[in-house]
PDB file of C-alpha atoms in Angstrom:
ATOM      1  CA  UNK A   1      -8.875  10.043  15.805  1.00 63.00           C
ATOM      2  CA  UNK A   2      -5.941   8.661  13.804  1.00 62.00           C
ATOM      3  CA  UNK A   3      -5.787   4.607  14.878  1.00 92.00           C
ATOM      4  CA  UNK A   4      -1.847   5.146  12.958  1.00 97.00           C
ATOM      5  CA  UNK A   5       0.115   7.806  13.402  1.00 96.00           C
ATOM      6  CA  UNK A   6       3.756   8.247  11.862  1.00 97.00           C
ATOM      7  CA  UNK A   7       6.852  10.171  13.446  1.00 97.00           C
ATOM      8  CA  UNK A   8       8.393  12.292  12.337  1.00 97.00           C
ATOM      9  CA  UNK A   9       5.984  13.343   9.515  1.00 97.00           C
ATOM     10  CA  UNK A  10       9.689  14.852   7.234  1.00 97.00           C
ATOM     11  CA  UNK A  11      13.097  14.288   7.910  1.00 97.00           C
ATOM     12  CA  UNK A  12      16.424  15.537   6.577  1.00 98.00           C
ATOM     13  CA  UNK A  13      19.242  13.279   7.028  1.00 97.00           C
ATOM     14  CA  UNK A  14      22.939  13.242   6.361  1.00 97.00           C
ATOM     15  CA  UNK A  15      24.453  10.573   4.510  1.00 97.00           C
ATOM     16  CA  UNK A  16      26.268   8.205   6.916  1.00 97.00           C
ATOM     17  CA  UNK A  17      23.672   9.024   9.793  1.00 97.00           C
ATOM     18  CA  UNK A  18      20.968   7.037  12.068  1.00 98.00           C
ATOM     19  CA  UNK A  19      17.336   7.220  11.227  1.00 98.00           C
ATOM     20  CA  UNK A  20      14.918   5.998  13.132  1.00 98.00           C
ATOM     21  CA  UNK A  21      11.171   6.501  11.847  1.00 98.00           C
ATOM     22  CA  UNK A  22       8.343   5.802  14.742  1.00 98.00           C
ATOM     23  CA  UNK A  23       4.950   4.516  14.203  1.00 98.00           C
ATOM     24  CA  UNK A  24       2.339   3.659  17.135  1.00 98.00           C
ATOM     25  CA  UNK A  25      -1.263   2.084  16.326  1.00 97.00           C
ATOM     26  CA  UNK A  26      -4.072   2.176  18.583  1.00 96.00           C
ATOM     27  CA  UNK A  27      -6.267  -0.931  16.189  1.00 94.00           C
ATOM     28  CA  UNK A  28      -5.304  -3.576  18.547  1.00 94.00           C
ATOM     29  CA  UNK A  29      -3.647  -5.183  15.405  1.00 94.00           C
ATOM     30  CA  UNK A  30      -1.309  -7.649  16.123  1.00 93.00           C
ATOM     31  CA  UNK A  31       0.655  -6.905  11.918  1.00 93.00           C
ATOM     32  CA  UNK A  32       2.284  -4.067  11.486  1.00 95.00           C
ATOM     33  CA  UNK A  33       4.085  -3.177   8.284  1.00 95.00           C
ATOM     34  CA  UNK A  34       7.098  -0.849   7.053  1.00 97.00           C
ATOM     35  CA  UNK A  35       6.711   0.133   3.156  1.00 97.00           C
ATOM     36  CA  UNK A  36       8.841   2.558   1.163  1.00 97.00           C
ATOM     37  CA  UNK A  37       6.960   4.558  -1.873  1.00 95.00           C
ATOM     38  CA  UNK A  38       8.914   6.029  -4.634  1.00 91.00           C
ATOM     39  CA  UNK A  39       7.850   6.991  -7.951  1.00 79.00           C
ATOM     40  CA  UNK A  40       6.664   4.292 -10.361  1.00 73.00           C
ATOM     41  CA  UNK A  41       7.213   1.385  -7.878  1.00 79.00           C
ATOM     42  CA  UNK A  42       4.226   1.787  -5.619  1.00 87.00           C
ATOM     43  CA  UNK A  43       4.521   0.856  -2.495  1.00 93.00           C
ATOM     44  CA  UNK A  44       7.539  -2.031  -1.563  1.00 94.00           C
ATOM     45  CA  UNK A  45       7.214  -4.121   1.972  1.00 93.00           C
ATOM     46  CA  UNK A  46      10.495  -3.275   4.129  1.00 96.00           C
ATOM     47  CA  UNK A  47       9.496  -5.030   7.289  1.00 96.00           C
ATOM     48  CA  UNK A  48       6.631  -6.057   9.085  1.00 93.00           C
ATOM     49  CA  UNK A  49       5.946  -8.079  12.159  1.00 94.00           C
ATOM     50  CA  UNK A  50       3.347 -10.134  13.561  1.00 92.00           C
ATOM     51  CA  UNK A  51       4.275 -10.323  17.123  1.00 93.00           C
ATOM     52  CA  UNK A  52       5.827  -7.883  19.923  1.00 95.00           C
ATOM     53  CA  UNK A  53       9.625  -8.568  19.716  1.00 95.00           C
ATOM     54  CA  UNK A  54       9.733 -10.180  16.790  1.00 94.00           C
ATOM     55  CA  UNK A  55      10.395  -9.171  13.150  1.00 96.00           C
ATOM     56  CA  UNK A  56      10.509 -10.615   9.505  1.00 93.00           C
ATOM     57  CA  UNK A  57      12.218  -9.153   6.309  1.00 93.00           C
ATOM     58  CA  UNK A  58       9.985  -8.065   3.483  1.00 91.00           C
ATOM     59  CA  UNK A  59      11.265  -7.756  -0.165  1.00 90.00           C
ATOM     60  CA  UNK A  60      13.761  -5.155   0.633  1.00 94.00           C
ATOM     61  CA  UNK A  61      15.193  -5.343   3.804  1.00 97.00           C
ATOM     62  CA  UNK A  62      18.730  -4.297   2.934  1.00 97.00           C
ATOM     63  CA  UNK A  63      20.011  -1.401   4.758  1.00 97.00           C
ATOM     64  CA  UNK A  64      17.218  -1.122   7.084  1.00 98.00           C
ATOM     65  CA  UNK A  65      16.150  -2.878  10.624  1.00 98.00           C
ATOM     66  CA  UNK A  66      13.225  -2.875  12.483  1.00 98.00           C
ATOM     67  CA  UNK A  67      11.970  -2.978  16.254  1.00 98.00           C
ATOM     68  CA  UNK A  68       8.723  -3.834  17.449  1.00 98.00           C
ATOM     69  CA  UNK A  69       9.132  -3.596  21.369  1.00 97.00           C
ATOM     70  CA  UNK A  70       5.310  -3.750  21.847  1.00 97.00           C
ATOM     71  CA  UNK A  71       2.219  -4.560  20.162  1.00 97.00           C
ATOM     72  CA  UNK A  72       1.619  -0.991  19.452  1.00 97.00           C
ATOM     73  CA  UNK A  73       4.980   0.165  18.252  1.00 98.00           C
ATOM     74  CA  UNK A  74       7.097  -0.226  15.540  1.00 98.00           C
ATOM     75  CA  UNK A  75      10.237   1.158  14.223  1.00 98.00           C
ATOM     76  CA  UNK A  76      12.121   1.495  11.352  1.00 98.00           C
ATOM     77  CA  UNK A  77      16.317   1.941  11.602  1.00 98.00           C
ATOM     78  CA  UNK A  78      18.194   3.390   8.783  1.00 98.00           C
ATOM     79  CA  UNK A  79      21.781   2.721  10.468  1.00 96.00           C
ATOM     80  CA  UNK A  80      23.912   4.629   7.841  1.00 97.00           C
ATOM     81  CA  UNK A  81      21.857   6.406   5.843  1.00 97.00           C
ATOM     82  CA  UNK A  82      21.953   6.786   2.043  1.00 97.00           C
ATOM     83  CA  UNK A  83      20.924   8.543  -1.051  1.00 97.00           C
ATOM     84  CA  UNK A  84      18.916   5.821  -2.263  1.00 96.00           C
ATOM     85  CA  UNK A  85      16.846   5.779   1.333  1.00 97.00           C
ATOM     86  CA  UNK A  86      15.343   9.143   0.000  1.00 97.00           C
ATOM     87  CA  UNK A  87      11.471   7.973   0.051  1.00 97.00           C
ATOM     88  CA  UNK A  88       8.630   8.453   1.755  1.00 96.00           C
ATOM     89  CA  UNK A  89       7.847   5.754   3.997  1.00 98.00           C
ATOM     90  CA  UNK A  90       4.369   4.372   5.275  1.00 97.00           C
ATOM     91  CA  UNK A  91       3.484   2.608   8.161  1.00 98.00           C
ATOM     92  CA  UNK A  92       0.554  -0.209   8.415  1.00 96.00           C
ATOM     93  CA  UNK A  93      -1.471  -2.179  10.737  1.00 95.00           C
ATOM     94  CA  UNK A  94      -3.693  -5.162  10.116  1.00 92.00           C
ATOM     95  CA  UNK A  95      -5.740  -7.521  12.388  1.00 88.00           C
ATOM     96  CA  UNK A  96      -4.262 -10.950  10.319  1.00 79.00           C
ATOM     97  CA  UNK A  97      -2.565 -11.906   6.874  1.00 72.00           C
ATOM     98  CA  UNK A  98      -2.225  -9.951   3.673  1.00 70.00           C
ATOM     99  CA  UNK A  99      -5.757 -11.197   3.701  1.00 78.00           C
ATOM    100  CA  UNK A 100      -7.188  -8.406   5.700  1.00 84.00           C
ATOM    101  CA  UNK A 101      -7.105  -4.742   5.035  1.00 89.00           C
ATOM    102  CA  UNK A 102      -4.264  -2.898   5.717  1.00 93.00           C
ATOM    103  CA  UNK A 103      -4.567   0.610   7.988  1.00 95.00           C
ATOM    104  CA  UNK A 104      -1.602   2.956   6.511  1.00 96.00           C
ATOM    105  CA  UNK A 105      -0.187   5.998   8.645  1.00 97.00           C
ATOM    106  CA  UNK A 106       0.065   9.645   6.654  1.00 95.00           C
ATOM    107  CA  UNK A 107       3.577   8.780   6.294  1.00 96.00           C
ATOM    108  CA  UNK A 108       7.218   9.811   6.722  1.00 97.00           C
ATOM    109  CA  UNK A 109       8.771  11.944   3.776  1.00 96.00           C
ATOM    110  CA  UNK A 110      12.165  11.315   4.296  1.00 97.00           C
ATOM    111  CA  UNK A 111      15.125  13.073   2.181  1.00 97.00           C
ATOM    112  CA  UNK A 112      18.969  11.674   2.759  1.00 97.00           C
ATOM    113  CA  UNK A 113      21.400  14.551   1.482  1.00 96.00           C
TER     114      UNK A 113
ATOM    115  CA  UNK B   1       6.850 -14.264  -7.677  1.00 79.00           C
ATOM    116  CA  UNK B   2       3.350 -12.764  -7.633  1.00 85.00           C
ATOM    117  CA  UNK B   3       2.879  -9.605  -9.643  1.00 89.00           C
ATOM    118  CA  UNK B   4       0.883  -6.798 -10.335  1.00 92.00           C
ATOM    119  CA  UNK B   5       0.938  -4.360 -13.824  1.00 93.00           C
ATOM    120  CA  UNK B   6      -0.970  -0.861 -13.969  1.00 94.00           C
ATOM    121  CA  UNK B   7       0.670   0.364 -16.953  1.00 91.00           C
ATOM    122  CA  UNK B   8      -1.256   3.608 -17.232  1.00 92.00           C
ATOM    123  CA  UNK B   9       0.626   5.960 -15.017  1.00 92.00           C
ATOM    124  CA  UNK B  10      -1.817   8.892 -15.225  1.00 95.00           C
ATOM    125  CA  UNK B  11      -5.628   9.046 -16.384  1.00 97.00           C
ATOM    126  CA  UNK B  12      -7.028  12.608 -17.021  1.00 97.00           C
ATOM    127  CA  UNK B  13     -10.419  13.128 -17.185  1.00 98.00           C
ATOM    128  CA  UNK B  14     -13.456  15.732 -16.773  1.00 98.00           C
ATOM    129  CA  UNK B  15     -16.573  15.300 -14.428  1.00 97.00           C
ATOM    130  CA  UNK B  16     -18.710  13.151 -15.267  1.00 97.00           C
ATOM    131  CA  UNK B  17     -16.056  10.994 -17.641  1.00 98.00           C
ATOM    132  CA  UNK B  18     -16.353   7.094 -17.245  1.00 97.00           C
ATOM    133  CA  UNK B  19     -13.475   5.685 -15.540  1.00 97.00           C
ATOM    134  CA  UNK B  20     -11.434   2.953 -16.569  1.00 95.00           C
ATOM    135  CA  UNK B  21      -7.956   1.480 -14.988  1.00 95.00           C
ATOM    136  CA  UNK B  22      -6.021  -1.192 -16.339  1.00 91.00           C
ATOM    137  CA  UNK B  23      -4.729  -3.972 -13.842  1.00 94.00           C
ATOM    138  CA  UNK B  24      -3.450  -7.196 -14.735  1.00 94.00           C
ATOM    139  CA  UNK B  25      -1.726  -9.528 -12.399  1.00 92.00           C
ATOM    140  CA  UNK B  26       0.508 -13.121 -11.970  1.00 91.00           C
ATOM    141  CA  UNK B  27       0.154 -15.788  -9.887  1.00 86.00           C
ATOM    142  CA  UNK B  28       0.095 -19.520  -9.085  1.00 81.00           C
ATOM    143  CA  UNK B  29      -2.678 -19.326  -6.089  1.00 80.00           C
ATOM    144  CA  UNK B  30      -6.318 -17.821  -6.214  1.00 79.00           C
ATOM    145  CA  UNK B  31      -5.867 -14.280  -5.390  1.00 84.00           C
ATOM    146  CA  UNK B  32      -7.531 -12.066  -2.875  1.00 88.00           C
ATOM    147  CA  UNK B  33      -7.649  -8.888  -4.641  1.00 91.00           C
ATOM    148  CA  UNK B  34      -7.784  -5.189  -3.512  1.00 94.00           C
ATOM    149  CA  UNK B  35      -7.626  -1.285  -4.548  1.00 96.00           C
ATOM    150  CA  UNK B  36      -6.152   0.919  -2.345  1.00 97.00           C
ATOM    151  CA  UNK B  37      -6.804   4.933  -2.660  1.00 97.00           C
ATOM    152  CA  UNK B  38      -4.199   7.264  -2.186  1.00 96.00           C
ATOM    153  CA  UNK B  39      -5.449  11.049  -1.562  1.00 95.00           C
ATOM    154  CA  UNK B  40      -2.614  13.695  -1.416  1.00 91.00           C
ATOM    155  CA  UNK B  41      -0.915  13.696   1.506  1.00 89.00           C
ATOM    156  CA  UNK B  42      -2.766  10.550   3.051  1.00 92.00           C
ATOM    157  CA  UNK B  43      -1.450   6.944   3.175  1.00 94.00           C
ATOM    158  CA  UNK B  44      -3.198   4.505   1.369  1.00 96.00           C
ATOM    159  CA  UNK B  45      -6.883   3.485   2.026  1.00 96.00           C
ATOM    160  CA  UNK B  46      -8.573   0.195   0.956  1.00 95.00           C
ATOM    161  CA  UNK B  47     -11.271   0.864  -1.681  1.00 96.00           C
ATOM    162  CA  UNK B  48     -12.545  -2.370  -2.184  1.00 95.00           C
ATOM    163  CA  UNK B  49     -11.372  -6.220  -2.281  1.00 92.00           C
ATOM    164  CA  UNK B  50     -12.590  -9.166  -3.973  1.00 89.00           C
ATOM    165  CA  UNK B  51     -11.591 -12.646  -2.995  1.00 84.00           C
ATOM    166  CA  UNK B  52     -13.735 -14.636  -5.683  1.00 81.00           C
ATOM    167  CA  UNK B  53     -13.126 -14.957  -9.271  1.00 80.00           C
ATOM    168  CA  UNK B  54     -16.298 -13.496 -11.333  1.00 81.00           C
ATOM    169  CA  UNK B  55     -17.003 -12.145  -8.229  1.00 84.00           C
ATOM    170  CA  UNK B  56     -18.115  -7.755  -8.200  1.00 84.00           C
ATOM    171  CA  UNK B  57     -16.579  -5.700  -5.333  1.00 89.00           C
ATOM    172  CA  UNK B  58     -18.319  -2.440  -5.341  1.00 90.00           C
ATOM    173  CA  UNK B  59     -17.696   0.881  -3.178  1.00 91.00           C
ATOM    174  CA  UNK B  60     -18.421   4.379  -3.919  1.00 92.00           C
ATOM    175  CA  UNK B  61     -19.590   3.917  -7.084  1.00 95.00           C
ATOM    176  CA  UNK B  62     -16.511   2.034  -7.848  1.00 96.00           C
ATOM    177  CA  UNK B  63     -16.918  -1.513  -8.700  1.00 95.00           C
ATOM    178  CA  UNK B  64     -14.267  -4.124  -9.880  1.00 92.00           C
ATOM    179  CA  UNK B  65     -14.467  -7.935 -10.928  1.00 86.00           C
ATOM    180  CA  UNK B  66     -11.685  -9.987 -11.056  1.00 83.00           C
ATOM    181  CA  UNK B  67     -11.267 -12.219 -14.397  1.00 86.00           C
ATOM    182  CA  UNK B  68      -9.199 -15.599 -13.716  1.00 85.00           C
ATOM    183  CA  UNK B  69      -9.294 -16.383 -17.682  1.00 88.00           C
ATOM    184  CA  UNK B  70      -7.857 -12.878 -18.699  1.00 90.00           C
ATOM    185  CA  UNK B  71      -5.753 -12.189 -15.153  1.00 90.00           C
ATOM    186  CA  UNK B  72      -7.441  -8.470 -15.111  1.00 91.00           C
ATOM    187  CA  UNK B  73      -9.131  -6.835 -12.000  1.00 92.00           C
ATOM    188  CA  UNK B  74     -10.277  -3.627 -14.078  1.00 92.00           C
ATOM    189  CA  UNK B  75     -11.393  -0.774 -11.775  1.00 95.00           C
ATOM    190  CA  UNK B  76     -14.231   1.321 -12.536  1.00 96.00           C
ATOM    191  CA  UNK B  77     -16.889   4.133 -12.125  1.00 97.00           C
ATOM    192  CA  UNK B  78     -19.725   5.196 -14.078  1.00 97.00           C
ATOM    193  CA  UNK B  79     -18.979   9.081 -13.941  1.00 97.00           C
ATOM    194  CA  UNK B  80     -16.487  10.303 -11.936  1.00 97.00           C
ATOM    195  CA  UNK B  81     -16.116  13.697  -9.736  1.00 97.00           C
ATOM    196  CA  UNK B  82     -13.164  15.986  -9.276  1.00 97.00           C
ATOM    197  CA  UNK B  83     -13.234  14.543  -5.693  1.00 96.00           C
ATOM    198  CA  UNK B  84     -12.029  11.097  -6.809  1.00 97.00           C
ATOM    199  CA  UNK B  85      -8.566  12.366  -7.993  1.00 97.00           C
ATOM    200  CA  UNK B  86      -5.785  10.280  -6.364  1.00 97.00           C
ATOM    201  CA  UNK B  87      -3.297   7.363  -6.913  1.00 96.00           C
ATOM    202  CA  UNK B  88      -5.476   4.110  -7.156  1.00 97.00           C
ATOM    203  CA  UNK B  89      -3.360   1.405  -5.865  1.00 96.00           C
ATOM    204  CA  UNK B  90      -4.199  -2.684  -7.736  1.00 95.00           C
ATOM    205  CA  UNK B  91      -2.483  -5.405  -5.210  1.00 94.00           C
ATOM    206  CA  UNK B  92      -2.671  -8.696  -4.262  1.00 91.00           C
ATOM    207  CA  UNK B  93      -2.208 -11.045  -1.702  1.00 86.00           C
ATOM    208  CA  UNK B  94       1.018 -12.962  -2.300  1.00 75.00           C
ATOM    209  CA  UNK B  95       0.255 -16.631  -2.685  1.00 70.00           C
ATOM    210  CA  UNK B  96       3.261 -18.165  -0.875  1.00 70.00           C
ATOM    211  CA  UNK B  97       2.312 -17.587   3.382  1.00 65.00           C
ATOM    212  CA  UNK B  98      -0.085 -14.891   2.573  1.00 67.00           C
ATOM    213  CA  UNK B  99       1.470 -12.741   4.870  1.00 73.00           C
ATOM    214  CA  UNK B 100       1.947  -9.689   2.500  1.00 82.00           C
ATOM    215  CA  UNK B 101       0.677  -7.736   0.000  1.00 89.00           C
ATOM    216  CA  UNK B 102       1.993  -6.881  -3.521  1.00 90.00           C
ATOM    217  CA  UNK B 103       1.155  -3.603  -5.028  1.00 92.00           C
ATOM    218  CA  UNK B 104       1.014  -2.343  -8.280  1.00 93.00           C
ATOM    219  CA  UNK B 105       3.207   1.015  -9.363  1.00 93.00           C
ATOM    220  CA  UNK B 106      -0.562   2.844  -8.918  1.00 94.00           C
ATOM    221  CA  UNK B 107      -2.147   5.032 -11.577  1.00 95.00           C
ATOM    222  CA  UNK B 108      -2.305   8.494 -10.939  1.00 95.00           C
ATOM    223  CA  UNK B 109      -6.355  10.074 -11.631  1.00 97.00           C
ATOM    224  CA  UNK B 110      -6.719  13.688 -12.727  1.00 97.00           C
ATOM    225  CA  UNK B 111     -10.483  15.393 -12.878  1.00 97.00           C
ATOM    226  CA  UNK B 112     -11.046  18.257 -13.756  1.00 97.00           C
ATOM    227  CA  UNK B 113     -14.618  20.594 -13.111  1.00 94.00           C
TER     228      UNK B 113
END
């Protein structure tokens, strides 16, 4: 059984719109990450958080918030969508640092038109 | 900041082909070290880690030592099957907190039968 799973699994937004992507773990982890993957950059940390309501800024933070309202959720807000939000967008849980291995969701393939 | 390079964007190969992919990386600290395995339509999965220079991590027939002289964390395999065709991921834990990871832009494997 899948320990993180990722909704919606594709979205079509309009520009200017909300987004909100879901992802719910069942590890017990208490890290839980929000990366974007686009062609030739890998994968680039958004979000992540460490603790239930609480949340830290990654490397690219800009246009995007996050929730975490309990250990096993966490969400990722596109207020006004854009363009350059097009991406698909992974999901991770860990049981500590960067240290330990990450546990990545299928993922999100999100297109902004 | 911490950084990793896979400048090979694509490998193709045959069965049975040794594999070789290029990763160097940057940093001030002494690196934990990982590959991460992307199949199509999966998130990423950890293939193996190392967290000691001259150290060998090995899985699957993969196997990868990371050199502090040269910066390099080469992954390889001995002969590789059309099942191991995915996006292998180099990354590394970012020295400052070591709360996240940094991943290369991956390197996309091709084998054919």
């Amino acid at each position: 059984e899948a320990a993180v799973t990722q909704s919606p699994r594709s979205k079509v937004a309009v520009t200017g719109g909300k987004v909100t992507l879901s992802c719910h773990q069942t590890n017990n982890h208490d890290y839980m990450y929000w990366y974007r993957q686009d062609t030739g950059h890998g994968l680039r940390l958004i979000h992540y958080s460490y603790v239930a309501d609480s949340t830290e800024k990654g490397d690219i933070p800009d246009g995007y918030k996050a929730s975490r309202p309990s250990q096993e959720n966490f969400s990722l807000i596109l207020e006004l969508a854009s363009l350059s939000q097009t991406a698909v967008y992974f999901c991770a849980s860990s049981d500590g640092l960067g240290y330990a291995e990450q546990f990545f969701g299928p993922g999100t393939r999100l297109t902004v038109l | 900041g911490d950084s990793v390079t896979q400048k090979q964007g694509q490998v193709t190969l045959s069965e049975d082909d040794f594999l070789f992919i290029n990763c160097t990386y940057s940093t001030t600290t002494y690196p934990t070290l990982f590959w991460y395995v992307q199949y199509p339509g999966q998130g990423p999965q950890l293939l193996l880690k190392v967290t000691t220079a001259n150290n060998k991590g090995i899985s699957r027939g993969f196997e990868a030592t990371y050199d502090k002289g040269t910066t390099s964390f080469h992954l390889q395999k001995a002969s590789v099957q059309e099942s191991d065709s995915a996006v292998y991921f180099c990354a590394l834990v970012d020295g400052t907190g070591g709360y996240k990871v940094v991943f290369g832009s991956g390197t996309r494997l091709l084998v054919s039968p």
